[in-house]
Amino acid sequence: MVEVKLDRITKRFGSFEAVKELSLKIDNGEFLVLLGPSGCGKTTTLRMISGLETPTEGRIYFGDRDVTYLPPKDRNISMVFQSYAVWPHMKVFDNIAFPLKVKKYPEDEIRRRVKWAAELLQIEELLDRYPGQLSGGQRQRVAVARAIVVEPDVLLMDEPLSNLDAKLRVAMRAEIKKLQTKLKVTTIYVTHDQVEAMTMGDRIAVMNQGRLLQVGPPTEVYLKPNSLFVATFIGAPEMNILDASLVENEGIALEGDGFRIPLPEDFRDILLDYLGKDVLVGIRPEHMTVKGVSTLEHVTRSVEIDGVVDFIEALGTDTIVHAKVGGSIIKIKLPGHIPLPIGEKIKIEVDLDNLHIFDKTTEKAII
Ligand code: ATP
């Protein structure tokens, strides 16, 4: 177990910057998720931490040790990939034992450790089989067992669940999280799946276009996104974004096509520089409700806007109401089955304490 520190690392491939001045500290025993869309530089970052790639600029530390130019074999790390990368010609036992044999552990220690890892991953029954005789989920368990058997200082995982079907992915998600909690190994986990990030990470680091945009515990990143990108990347259905102007007219208010949202006076100081300007308003679907149909819980301040039901998505546990507000369609998530008629006029209640306002030019969060 070690602390990992990335100090302004940049990776260029020719003139293309895949990772740009990324600084991040991953605590001892922490489960950090690197989250972002395809091509944002997650894998490149992980490969630099592993030693498979060298930063063009910047430094990487494991504890006090500068590992920037150390080869992977000298870092005491393990990696798990999306493709499992288990060897087809070796039995499960030999696959798991392989890194121990490379390190010339004695035979009885190898047997003890393989048994320990296989028990943790519940694959003791499979030790005599070849990978070709296993399901995808079992193969991934073998890959994870092989990764932990050496008791690495740092465990690196690159989309390890992507090749599994949806149900198995959910089950393995919980298992990997529990295993990591038990072993307390410093873990860096790459994914583009925001649900995986939310459910597994102690903290999430959101990346886009080679840059680290925000890092924090899942609920903080979800409830207090620092930018339009983070706000809309995390959450399903996505956060609703509306164009508005911040006006002063009997108090401050947001005015847009078909709506007016009066704001409490305590918003004024934060918004002072934006009076008279155009901004973007963000409201998550679950931070609104339809008046007379369901209520917002734990809400102290709210406002009402007018809408018309445009479409209903019945998900069983929830209902997503698509409502027309002016010329825009917004989505409202209501618990339970709520069969509202299309075309019905509704009053939409908006939770003011979960309202987001973004600078239209920089797309940074103001509130
Ligand atoms: P994905 O989820 O699709 O794997 P990612 O966020 O992991 O995406 P990276 O694999 O880190 O993204 O790639 C970041 C960018 O760097 C991409 O535009 C990619 O094409 C580019 N890139 C990665 N490796 C190389 C390389 N060896 N040579 C040139 N460009 C590269």
Coordinates of C-alpha atoms and ligand atoms in Angstrom, one line a residue:
M1 CA 0.0 0.0 0.0
V2 CA 1.4 3.4 -1.0
E3 CA 0.3 6.9 -1.7
V4 CA 0.5 7.8 -5.4
K5 CA 1.3 11.3 -6.5
L6 CA 1.1 12.7 -10.0
D7 CA 2.9 16.0 -10.3
R8 CA 1.9 18.0 -13.4
I9 CA 2.2 15.0 -15.8
T10 CA 1.9 15.7 -19.5
K11 CA 2.0 13.1 -22.2
R12 CA 2.5 14.0 -25.9
F13 CA 2.3 11.7 -28.8
G14 CA 4.0 13.8 -31.5
S15 CA 2.3 17.2 -31.2
F16 CA -0.9 15.7 -29.7
E17 CA -1.3 16.2 -26.0
A18 CA -3.2 13.2 -24.6
V19 CA -2.7 14.2 -20.9
K20 CA -2.2 17.9 -19.9
E21 CA -0.5 18.9 -16.7
L22 CA -2.4 16.5 -14.5
S23 CA -1.8 16.7 -10.8
L24 CA -3.5 14.3 -8.4
K25 CA -2.8 12.6 -5.1
I26 CA -4.3 9.1 -4.4
D27 CA -4.2 8.3 -0.7
N28 CA -2.9 5.1 0.8
G29 CA -5.6 2.4 0.4
E30 CA -7.9 4.7 -1.5
F31 CA -10.1 3.6 -4.4
L32 CA -9.9 6.3 -7.0
V33 CA -11.9 6.2 -10.2
L34 CA -10.6 8.0 -13.3
L35 CA -13.8 8.8 -15.2
G36 CA -14.3 10.4 -18.6
P37 CA -15.4 9.9 -22.2
S38 CA -13.5 7.8 -24.7
G39 CA -10.2 9.4 -25.7
C40 CA -9.9 11.7 -22.7
G41 CA -6.6 10.3 -21.6
K42 CA -7.6 7.9 -18.8
T43 CA -5.7 4.9 -20.1
T44 CA -2.7 6.9 -21.0
T45 CA -2.7 8.2 -17.3
L46 CA -3.0 4.7 -16.0
R47 CA -0.2 3.5 -18.3
M48 CA 2.1 6.2 -17.0
I49 CA 1.3 5.1 -13.4
S50 CA 2.1 1.5 -14.4
G51 CA 5.4 2.4 -16.2
L52 CA 4.2 1.1 -19.6
E53 CA 4.3 4.7 -20.7
T54 CA 6.7 7.5 -19.7
P55 CA 5.4 11.1 -19.1
T56 CA 6.8 13.8 -21.5
E57 CA 6.8 16.1 -18.5
G58 CA 6.1 15.8 -14.8
R59 CA 6.8 13.3 -12.1
I60 CA 5.2 10.3 -10.5
Y61 CA 5.8 9.3 -6.9
F62 CA 4.9 6.2 -5.0
G63 CA 5.2 7.4 -1.4
D64 CA 8.6 9.3 -1.4
R65 CA 10.0 7.2 -4.2
D66 CA 10.2 8.9 -7.6
V67 CA 9.1 6.2 -10.0
T68 CA 8.7 8.3 -13.2
Y69 CA 11.3 6.3 -15.2
L70 CA 11.1 2.9 -13.4
P71 CA 10.0 0.0 -15.5
P72 CA 6.7 -1.7 -14.5
K73 CA 8.5 -4.7 -12.9
D74 CA 10.2 -2.5 -10.3
R75 CA 7.0 -0.7 -9.2
N76 CA 5.2 -3.5 -7.4
I77 CA 1.9 -2.8 -9.2
S78 CA -0.6 -5.1 -10.7
M79 CA -2.9 -4.4 -13.6
V80 CA -6.3 -5.8 -14.7
F81 CA -7.5 -5.2 -18.2
Q82 CA -10.8 -5.2 -20.0
S83 CA -9.5 -8.2 -22.1
Y84 CA -8.7 -10.3 -19.0
A85 CA -5.3 -11.2 -20.5
V86 CA -5.2 -14.7 -19.0
W87 CA -3.0 -17.2 -20.7
P88 CA -5.0 -19.8 -22.5
H89 CA -2.4 -22.5 -22.4
M90 CA -2.0 -22.4 -18.6
K91 CA -4.4 -23.8 -16.1
V92 CA -6.1 -21.3 -13.7
F93 CA -3.7 -22.3 -10.9
D94 CA -0.6 -21.5 -13.1
N95 CA -2.1 -18.3 -14.4
I96 CA -2.6 -17.1 -10.8
A97 CA 0.8 -18.4 -9.7
F98 CA 2.7 -16.9 -12.7
P99 CA 3.7 -13.5 -11.1
L100 CA 4.9 -15.4 -8.0
K101 CA 7.0 -17.7 -10.1
V102 CA 8.6 -14.8 -11.9
K103 CA 9.5 -13.4 -8.5
K104 CA 10.9 -16.8 -7.5
Y105 CA 8.7 -17.4 -4.5
P106 CA 9.2 -20.9 -2.9
E107 CA 6.7 -23.6 -4.0
D108 CA 4.8 -23.8 -0.7
E109 CA 4.4 -20.0 -0.5
I110 CA 3.1 -20.1 -4.1
R111 CA 0.5 -22.7 -3.2
R112 CA -0.5 -20.8 0.0
R113 CA -1.0 -17.5 -1.8
V114 CA -2.8 -19.0 -4.8
K115 CA -5.2 -20.7 -2.4
W116 CA -5.7 -17.4 -0.6
A117 CA -6.5 -15.4 -3.8
A118 CA -8.7 -18.1 -5.2
E119 CA -10.7 -18.3 -2.0
L120 CA -11.2 -14.5 -2.0
L121 CA -12.4 -14.6 -5.6
Q122 CA -14.4 -17.8 -5.0
I123 CA -12.7 -19.8 -7.8
E124 CA -11.1 -22.6 -5.8
E125 CA -13.1 -25.1 -7.8
L126 CA -11.7 -23.9 -11.1
L127 CA -7.9 -24.1 -10.4
D128 CA -7.5 -27.2 -12.6
R129 CA -9.3 -25.8 -15.6
Y130 CA -8.0 -24.0 -18.6
P131 CA -9.3 -20.5 -19.4
G132 CA -11.1 -21.8 -22.5
Q133 CA -13.3 -23.8 -20.1
L134 CA -14.4 -20.7 -18.2
S135 CA -17.1 -18.0 -18.6
G136 CA -16.1 -14.4 -19.1
G137 CA -16.9 -13.6 -15.5
Q138 CA -14.8 -16.5 -14.2
R139 CA -11.9 -15.4 -16.5
Q140 CA -12.1 -11.9 -15.1
R141 CA -12.0 -13.4 -11.5
V142 CA -8.8 -15.3 -12.5
A143 CA -7.3 -12.0 -13.8
V144 CA -8.2 -10.2 -10.5
A145 CA -6.8 -13.1 -8.4
R146 CA -3.6 -13.0 -10.4
A147 CA -3.4 -9.3 -9.8
I148 CA -3.8 -9.4 -6.0
V149 CA -1.7 -12.6 -5.4
V150 CA 1.5 -10.6 -5.2
E151 CA -0.1 -8.1 -2.7
P152 CA 0.8 -5.1 -4.9
D153 CA 1.3 -1.7 -3.6
V154 CA -1.0 -0.3 -6.3
L155 CA -3.7 -2.1 -8.2
L156 CA -4.5 -0.6 -11.6
M157 CA -7.7 -1.5 -13.4
D158 CA -8.6 -0.5 -16.9
E159 CA -12.4 -1.0 -17.7
P160 CA -12.2 -4.5 -16.2
L161 CA -15.9 -5.1 -16.4
S162 CA -16.6 -3.8 -19.9
N163 CA -16.7 -7.3 -21.5
L164 CA -19.2 -8.7 -19.1
D165 CA -23.0 -8.7 -19.6
A166 CA -25.0 -6.1 -17.7
K167 CA -26.1 -8.4 -14.8
L168 CA -22.7 -9.8 -14.2
R169 CA -21.2 -6.3 -14.3
V170 CA -23.4 -5.1 -11.5
A171 CA -22.5 -8.2 -9.4
M172 CA -18.7 -7.9 -10.1
R173 CA -18.8 -4.2 -9.3
A174 CA -19.9 -4.9 -5.8
E175 CA -17.4 -7.8 -5.4
I176 CA -14.4 -5.7 -6.6
K177 CA -15.4 -2.9 -4.3
K178 CA -15.7 -5.3 -1.3
L179 CA -12.4 -7.0 -2.1
Q180 CA -10.6 -3.7 -2.3
T181 CA -12.2 -2.6 1.0
K182 CA -10.9 -5.8 2.6
L183 CA -7.4 -5.6 1.1
K184 CA -7.1 -1.8 1.5
V185 CA -4.9 -1.7 -1.6
T186 CA -4.4 1.7 -3.3
T187 CA -6.5 1.2 -6.4
I188 CA -6.9 3.3 -9.5
Y189 CA -9.8 2.3 -11.7
V190 CA -10.5 3.6 -15.2
T191 CA -14.0 3.7 -16.6
H192 CA -16.2 5.7 -18.8
D193 CA -19.3 4.3 -16.9
Q194 CA -20.5 6.9 -14.5
V195 CA -22.6 4.4 -12.5
E196 CA -19.4 2.3 -11.9
A197 CA -17.6 5.5 -10.8
M198 CA -20.4 6.6 -8.5
T199 CA -20.8 3.2 -6.8
M200 CA -17.2 2.1 -6.5
G201 CA -15.0 5.1 -6.0
D202 CA -14.0 6.7 -2.7
R203 CA -13.3 9.6 -5.0
I204 CA -13.9 10.2 -8.6
A205 CA -11.5 12.2 -10.9
V206 CA -13.3 13.4 -13.9
M207 CA -11.2 14.0 -17.1
N208 CA -12.0 15.5 -20.4
Q209 CA -9.6 16.2 -23.3
G210 CA -6.6 15.3 -21.3
R211 CA -7.4 17.5 -18.4
L212 CA -8.5 16.7 -14.9
L213 CA -11.7 18.8 -14.4
Q214 CA -12.8 17.8 -10.8
V215 CA -11.9 15.4 -8.1
G216 CA -14.0 14.6 -5.1
P217 CA -16.2 12.0 -3.4
P218 CA -19.0 10.8 -5.6
T219 CA -21.8 12.7 -4.0
E220 CA -19.8 15.9 -4.1
V221 CA -19.0 15.6 -7.8
Y222 CA -22.7 14.8 -8.4
L223 CA -24.3 17.5 -6.3
K224 CA -21.6 20.2 -6.7
P225 CA -20.2 19.8 -10.2
N226 CA -17.7 22.5 -11.0
S227 CA -18.4 22.7 -14.7
L228 CA -21.0 22.1 -17.3
F229 CA -19.1 19.1 -18.6
V230 CA -19.0 17.3 -15.2
A231 CA -22.6 18.3 -14.5
T232 CA -23.9 16.7 -17.7
F233 CA -21.4 13.7 -17.8
I234 CA -22.6 12.4 -14.5
G235 CA -26.3 11.5 -13.9
A236 CA -28.9 9.7 -15.9
P237 CA -31.2 11.1 -17.2
E238 CA -28.8 14.0 -17.8
M239 CA -29.1 17.3 -16.0
N240 CA -31.5 19.7 -17.8
I241 CA -29.7 22.8 -19.2
L242 CA -31.7 25.9 -20.1
D243 CA -30.6 29.2 -21.5
A244 CA -31.5 32.2 -19.2
S245 CA -30.7 35.8 -18.4
L246 CA -30.0 36.9 -14.9
V247 CA -32.3 40.0 -14.4
E248 CA -33.0 42.4 -11.6
N249 CA -36.7 43.1 -11.5
E250 CA -38.4 42.9 -8.1
G251 CA -35.4 41.0 -6.8
I252 CA -33.0 38.9 -8.9
A253 CA -34.4 36.2 -11.1
L254 CA -33.5 33.9 -14.0
E255 CA -35.6 34.5 -17.1
G256 CA -35.7 32.3 -20.1
D257 CA -38.1 31.1 -22.8
G258 CA -41.3 30.2 -21.0
F259 CA -40.0 30.5 -17.4
R260 CA -39.1 32.9 -14.6
I261 CA -37.3 31.6 -11.5
P262 CA -37.1 34.2 -8.7
L263 CA -33.9 33.7 -6.7
P264 CA -33.5 34.1 -2.9
E265 CA -31.6 37.2 -1.8
D266 CA -28.6 35.2 -0.5
F267 CA -27.8 34.2 -4.2
R268 CA -27.2 37.9 -5.0
D269 CA -23.6 38.3 -3.8
I270 CA -22.4 35.2 -5.7
L271 CA -24.3 36.3 -8.8
L272 CA -23.5 40.1 -8.7
D273 CA -21.0 40.0 -11.7
Y274 CA -23.6 38.2 -13.8
L275 CA -26.5 40.6 -13.4
G276 CA -27.9 41.5 -16.9
K277 CA -25.9 38.6 -18.5
D278 CA -26.8 35.3 -20.2
V279 CA -26.1 32.2 -18.2
L280 CA -27.0 28.5 -18.3
V281 CA -29.3 27.0 -15.7
G282 CA -28.9 23.4 -14.7
I283 CA -31.6 21.3 -12.9
R284 CA -31.3 17.6 -12.3
P285 CA -34.5 15.6 -13.2
E286 CA -34.9 14.4 -9.6
H287 CA -34.7 17.9 -8.2
M288 CA -38.1 18.8 -9.7
T289 CA -41.5 17.5 -9.2
V290 CA -45.0 17.9 -10.7
K291 CA -47.3 19.7 -8.3
G292 CA -50.3 17.8 -7.1
V293 CA -48.7 14.5 -8.3
S294 CA -45.8 14.0 -6.0
T295 CA -43.7 16.0 -3.5
L296 CA -40.1 17.0 -3.2
E297 CA -38.6 15.6 0.0
H298 CA -36.3 17.6 2.3
V299 CA -36.8 20.7 0.3
T300 CA -36.8 24.1 2.1
R301 CA -37.1 26.5 -0.9
S302 CA -38.7 25.9 -4.2
V303 CA -40.3 27.8 -7.1
E304 CA -42.9 26.9 -9.7
I305 CA -42.7 27.0 -13.5
D306 CA -45.3 26.1 -16.1
G307 CA -45.0 23.2 -18.4
V308 CA -47.0 20.9 -20.7
V309 CA -46.6 17.1 -20.6
D310 CA -44.9 16.0 -23.9
F311 CA -44.1 12.4 -23.3
I312 CA -44.0 9.9 -20.5
E313 CA -41.3 7.2 -20.0
A314 CA -42.5 4.6 -17.5
L315 CA -39.5 2.8 -16.1
G316 CA -41.4 0.8 -13.5
T317 CA -39.7 2.1 -10.4
D318 CA -39.7 5.7 -11.8
T319 CA -41.5 7.8 -14.3
I320 CA -39.6 10.3 -16.5
V321 CA -41.9 13.1 -17.5
H322 CA -40.8 15.0 -20.6
A323 CA -42.3 18.5 -20.2
K324 CA -42.4 21.4 -22.7
V325 CA -41.2 24.6 -21.1
G326 CA -41.3 27.4 -23.6
G327 CA -39.4 25.9 -26.6
S328 CA -37.4 23.4 -24.6
I329 CA -38.1 19.9 -23.4
I330 CA -37.0 19.1 -19.8
K331 CA -37.0 15.8 -18.0
I332 CA -38.5 15.3 -14.6
K333 CA -37.9 12.1 -12.6
L334 CA -40.7 11.1 -10.4
P335 CA -40.7 8.0 -8.1
G336 CA -43.3 5.3 -8.9
H337 CA -45.7 4.9 -11.8
I338 CA -47.3 8.2 -12.7
P339 CA -49.5 8.1 -15.9
L340 CA -49.9 11.8 -16.7
P341 CA -51.9 12.5 -19.9
I342 CA -49.9 13.9 -22.8
G343 CA -50.8 17.6 -23.4
E344 CA -51.7 18.2 -19.7
K345 CA -50.7 21.6 -18.3
I346 CA -48.6 21.1 -15.2
K347 CA -46.9 23.2 -12.5
I348 CA -43.3 22.1 -12.1
E349 CA -41.8 22.6 -8.7
V350 CA -38.0 23.3 -8.7
D351 CA -35.7 22.8 -5.7
L352 CA -33.8 26.0 -5.4
D353 CA -31.0 24.6 -3.3
N354 CA -30.1 22.1 -6.0
L355 CA -30.2 24.7 -8.8
H356 CA -27.0 25.1 -10.8
I357 CA -25.9 28.2 -12.7
F358 CA -23.0 28.1 -15.2
D359 CA -21.0 30.9 -16.9
K360 CA -22.1 30.7 -20.5
T361 CA -18.6 31.4 -21.9
T362 CA -16.3 29.4 -19.5
E363 CA -18.9 26.8 -18.7
K364 CA -17.7 26.9 -15.1
A365 CA -20.2 26.6 -12.3
I366 CA -21.1 29.9 -10.5
I367 CA -23.6 28.2 -8.2
Ligands
ATP1 P1 -10.8 4.9 -24.1 O1 -11.9 4.9 -23.0 O2 -11.4 5.0 -25.5 O3 -9.8 3.9 -23.9 P2 -9.1 6.9 -22.9 O4 -9.7 8.0 -22.2 O5 -8.5 5.8 -22.1 O6 -10.1 6.4 -24.0 P3 -6.5 7.1 -24.1 O7 -6.4 5.7 -24.5 O8 -5.7 7.5 -22.9 O9 -8.0 7.6 -23.8 O10 -6.1 8.1 -25.3 C1 -6.1 9.5 -25.2 C2 -5.8 10.1 -26.6 O11 -4.4 9.8 -26.9 C3 -6.6 9.5 -27.7 O12 -6.9 10.5 -28.6 C4 -5.7 8.5 -28.4 O13 -5.9 8.4 -29.7 C5 -4.3 9.1 -28.1 N1 -3.2 8.1 -28.0 C6 -3.2 7.1 -27.1 N2 -2.1 6.4 -27.3 C7 -1.4 6.9 -28.4 C8 -0.2 6.5 -29.1 N3 0.6 5.5 -28.7 N4 0.1 7.3 -30.1 C9 -0.7 8.3 -30.5 N5 -1.8 8.7 -29.9 C10 -2.2 8.0 -28.8

